[in-house]
PDB file of C-alpha atoms in Angstrom:
ATOM      1  CA  MET Z   1      -6.741 -12.955  -7.714  1.00 85.00           C
ATOM      2  CA  ARG Z   2      -4.587 -14.068  -5.083  1.00 90.00           C
ATOM      3  CA  ILE Z   3      -1.545 -12.460  -3.318  1.00 86.00           C
ATOM      4  CA  ASN Z   4       1.509 -12.718  -1.492  1.00 86.00           C
ATOM      5  CA  PRO Z   5       3.149  -9.538  -1.483  1.00 77.00           C
ATOM      6  CA  THR Z   6       6.098  -9.931   0.744  1.00 79.00           C
ATOM      7  CA  GLY Z   7       6.442 -13.658   0.929  1.00 88.00           C
ATOM      8  CA  GLU Z   8       5.138 -13.772   4.239  1.00 90.00           C
ATOM      9  CA  LEU Z   9       2.363 -16.346   3.666  1.00 92.00           C
ATOM     10  CA  PRO Z  10       2.446 -20.112   3.023  1.00 94.00           C
ATOM     11  CA  SER Z  11       0.530 -19.679  -0.272  1.00 95.00           C
ATOM     12  CA  PRO Z  12      -1.245 -16.682  -1.851  1.00 93.00           C
ATOM     13  CA  LEU Z  13      -4.684 -15.717  -0.616  1.00 93.00           C
ATOM     14  CA  HIS Z  14      -7.482 -13.570  -2.169  1.00 90.00           C
ATOM     15  CA  PRO Z  15      -6.071  -9.841  -1.117  1.00 86.00           C
ATOM     16  CA  MET Z  16      -8.934  -9.435   1.848  1.00 85.00           C
ATOM     17  CA  GLU Z  17      -7.579 -13.042   3.437  1.00 91.00           C
ATOM     18  CA  ALA Z  18      -4.242 -11.755   2.847  1.00 89.00           C
ATOM     19  CA  ASN Z  19      -5.051  -8.982   4.874  1.00 86.00           C
ATOM     20  CA  VAL Z  20      -6.394 -10.787   7.859  1.00 90.00           C
ATOM     21  CA  ALA Z  21      -3.799 -13.224   7.643  1.00 94.00           C
ATOM     22  CA  LEU Z  22      -0.639 -10.458   7.841  1.00 91.00           C
ATOM     23  CA  ASN Z  23      -2.620  -8.641  10.367  1.00 92.00           C
ATOM     24  CA  ALA Z  24      -2.766 -11.481  12.695  1.00 94.00           C
ATOM     25  CA  LYS Z  25       1.048 -12.516  12.185  1.00 94.00           C
ATOM     26  CA  ASP Z  26       2.041  -8.972  13.029  1.00 94.00           C
ATOM     27  CA  GLY Z  27      -0.282  -8.667  15.811  1.00 96.00           C
ATOM     28  CA  VAL Z  28      -2.336  -5.647  14.646  1.00 95.00           C
ATOM     29  CA  VAL Z  29      -5.600  -5.097  16.304  1.00 95.00           C
ATOM     30  CA  LEU Z  30      -8.099  -2.902  14.332  1.00 92.00           C
ATOM     31  CA  THR Z  31      -9.156   0.227  16.193  1.00 96.00           C
ATOM     32  CA  LYS Z  32     -12.870   1.342  15.825  1.00 97.00           C
ATOM     33  CA  VAL Z  33     -11.533   4.375  13.098  1.00 94.00           C
ATOM     34  CA  ASP Z  34     -10.161   1.495  11.238  1.00 89.00           C
ATOM     35  CA  GLU Z  35     -13.298  -0.721  11.244  1.00 91.00           C
ATOM     36  CA  ASP Z  36     -14.983   2.286  10.263  1.00 93.00           C
ATOM     37  CA  VAL Z  37     -13.186   2.863   7.196  1.00 87.00           C
ATOM     38  CA  PHE Z  38     -13.295  -0.747   6.168  1.00 86.00           C
ATOM     39  CA  ALA Z  39     -17.034  -0.674   6.604  1.00 91.00           C
ATOM     40  CA  ALA Z  40     -17.327   2.692   4.829  1.00 92.00           C
ATOM     41  CA  HIS Z  41     -14.959   1.461   1.969  1.00 86.00           C
ATOM     42  CA  GLY Z  42     -14.035  -1.996   2.167  1.00 77.00           C
ATOM     43  CA  ALA Z  43     -10.273  -1.406   2.212  1.00 74.00           C
ATOM     44  CA  GLN Z  44      -7.487   0.855   3.415  1.00 78.00           C
ATOM     45  CA  LEU Z  45      -4.760   1.622   0.554  1.00 85.00           C
ATOM     46  CA  GLY Z  46      -1.355   2.783   1.019  1.00 88.00           C
ATOM     47  CA  GLY Z  47       0.121   5.524  -0.720  1.00 93.00           C
ATOM     48  CA  HIS Z  48       3.680   7.694  -1.162  1.00 94.00           C
ATOM     49  CA  PHE Z  49       4.743  11.040  -1.660  1.00 94.00           C
ATOM     50  CA  LEU Z  50       7.446  13.460  -1.771  1.00 95.00           C
ATOM     51  CA  ILE Z  51       7.145  16.989  -0.561  1.00 95.00           C
ATOM     52  CA  ASP Z  52       9.848  19.011  -1.575  1.00 92.00           C
ATOM     53  CA  ARG Z  53      11.217  22.090   1.205  1.00 93.00           C
ATOM     54  CA  ASP Z  54       8.790  24.611   0.087  1.00 95.00           C
ATOM     55  CA  GLY Z  55       5.599  22.136   0.720  1.00 96.00           C
ATOM     56  CA  ILE Z  56       4.874  21.251  -2.811  1.00 94.00           C
ATOM     57  CA  VAL Z  57       3.635  17.876  -3.364  1.00 95.00           C
ATOM     58  CA  ARG Z  58       6.228  16.775  -6.193  1.00 93.00           C
ATOM     59  CA  TRP Z  59       5.396  12.976  -6.343  1.00 95.00           C
ATOM     60  CA  THR Z  60       2.622  10.856  -5.696  1.00 95.00           C
ATOM     61  CA  GLN Z  61       2.158   6.686  -5.944  1.00 94.00           C
ATOM     62  CA  ILE Z  62      -1.088   5.645  -4.553  1.00 94.00           C
ATOM     63  CA  GLU Z  63      -1.878   2.019  -4.323  1.00 90.00           C
ATOM     64  CA  ALA Z  64      -4.132   0.391  -6.945  1.00 87.00           C
ATOM     65  CA  GLN Z  65      -5.173   3.854  -8.711  1.00 88.00           C
ATOM     66  CA  GLN Z  66      -5.644   1.834 -11.990  1.00 88.00           C
ATOM     67  CA  GLY Z  67      -7.454  -1.244 -10.480  1.00 83.00           C
ATOM     68  CA  VAL Z  68      -7.270  -4.172  -7.911  1.00 78.00           C
ATOM     69  CA  HIS Z  69      -4.958  -5.683 -10.479  1.00 76.00           C
ATOM     70  CA  GLU Z  70      -2.601  -3.230  -8.589  1.00 81.00           C
ATOM     71  CA  LEU Z  71      -3.043  -4.382  -4.859  1.00 80.00           C
ATOM     72  CA  THR Z  72      -0.118  -4.609  -2.954  1.00 80.00           C
ATOM     73  CA  LYS Z  73       2.068  -2.815  -5.949  1.00 82.00           C
ATOM     74  CA  PHE Z  74       4.416  -0.326  -4.147  1.00 86.00           C
ATOM     75  CA  PRO Z  75       7.251   1.613  -5.669  1.00 89.00           C
ATOM     76  CA  SER Z  76      10.849   0.215  -4.993  1.00 89.00           C
ATOM     77  CA  PRO Z  77      13.298   2.103  -3.495  1.00 91.00           C
ATOM     78  CA  THR Z  78      14.957   2.603  -6.991  1.00 93.00           C
ATOM     79  CA  GLU Z  79      11.857   4.428  -8.359  1.00 92.00           C
ATOM     80  CA  ILE Z  80      11.907   6.512  -4.815  1.00 92.00           C
ATOM     81  CA  VAL Z  81      15.275   7.422  -5.206  1.00 94.00           C
ATOM     82  CA  SER Z  82      14.771   8.312  -9.017  1.00 93.00           C
ATOM     83  CA  ALA Z  83      11.525  10.361  -8.058  1.00 92.00           C
ATOM     84  CA  ALA Z  84      13.629  12.109  -5.469  1.00 92.00           C
ATOM     85  CA  ARG Z  85      16.125  13.020  -7.736  1.00 91.00           C
ATOM     86  CA  GLY Z  86      13.568  14.905  -9.962  1.00 85.00           C
ATOM     87  CA  PRO Z  87      12.979  14.683 -13.961  1.00 80.00           C
ATOM     88  CA  GLY Z  88      15.025  12.465 -15.647  1.00 71.00           C
ATOM     89  CA  GLY Z  89      15.918  10.754 -12.225  1.00 66.00           C
TER      90      GLY Z  89
END
C-alpha cells in the first residue's frame, strides 16, 4: 500500500514513509510522548467527533477503524456537516 493523502508528496509512499516525509516537510519534531506512543502502538491515528450542547457524543469517525486500507481516510466537510445536522443529514 502506498499513499499520498493530501497530494503533497512527489509520489505515493508506504504509510510510515509518508508520515516521516510529511512531518519533515511541515517541520514537525516528535516529542518524547510522541516517541513513547509510537514505540507502544506503532502509530497515532486521527479521530473526529461531534458533541452536542449537553456534552453527549453524537458522532464519531476513527481513522483505519476497519483496517489499514482506511489509513488517511477522513470525513469530507460534507460528511461532517451532514453528521452535525443529525439523522437524515
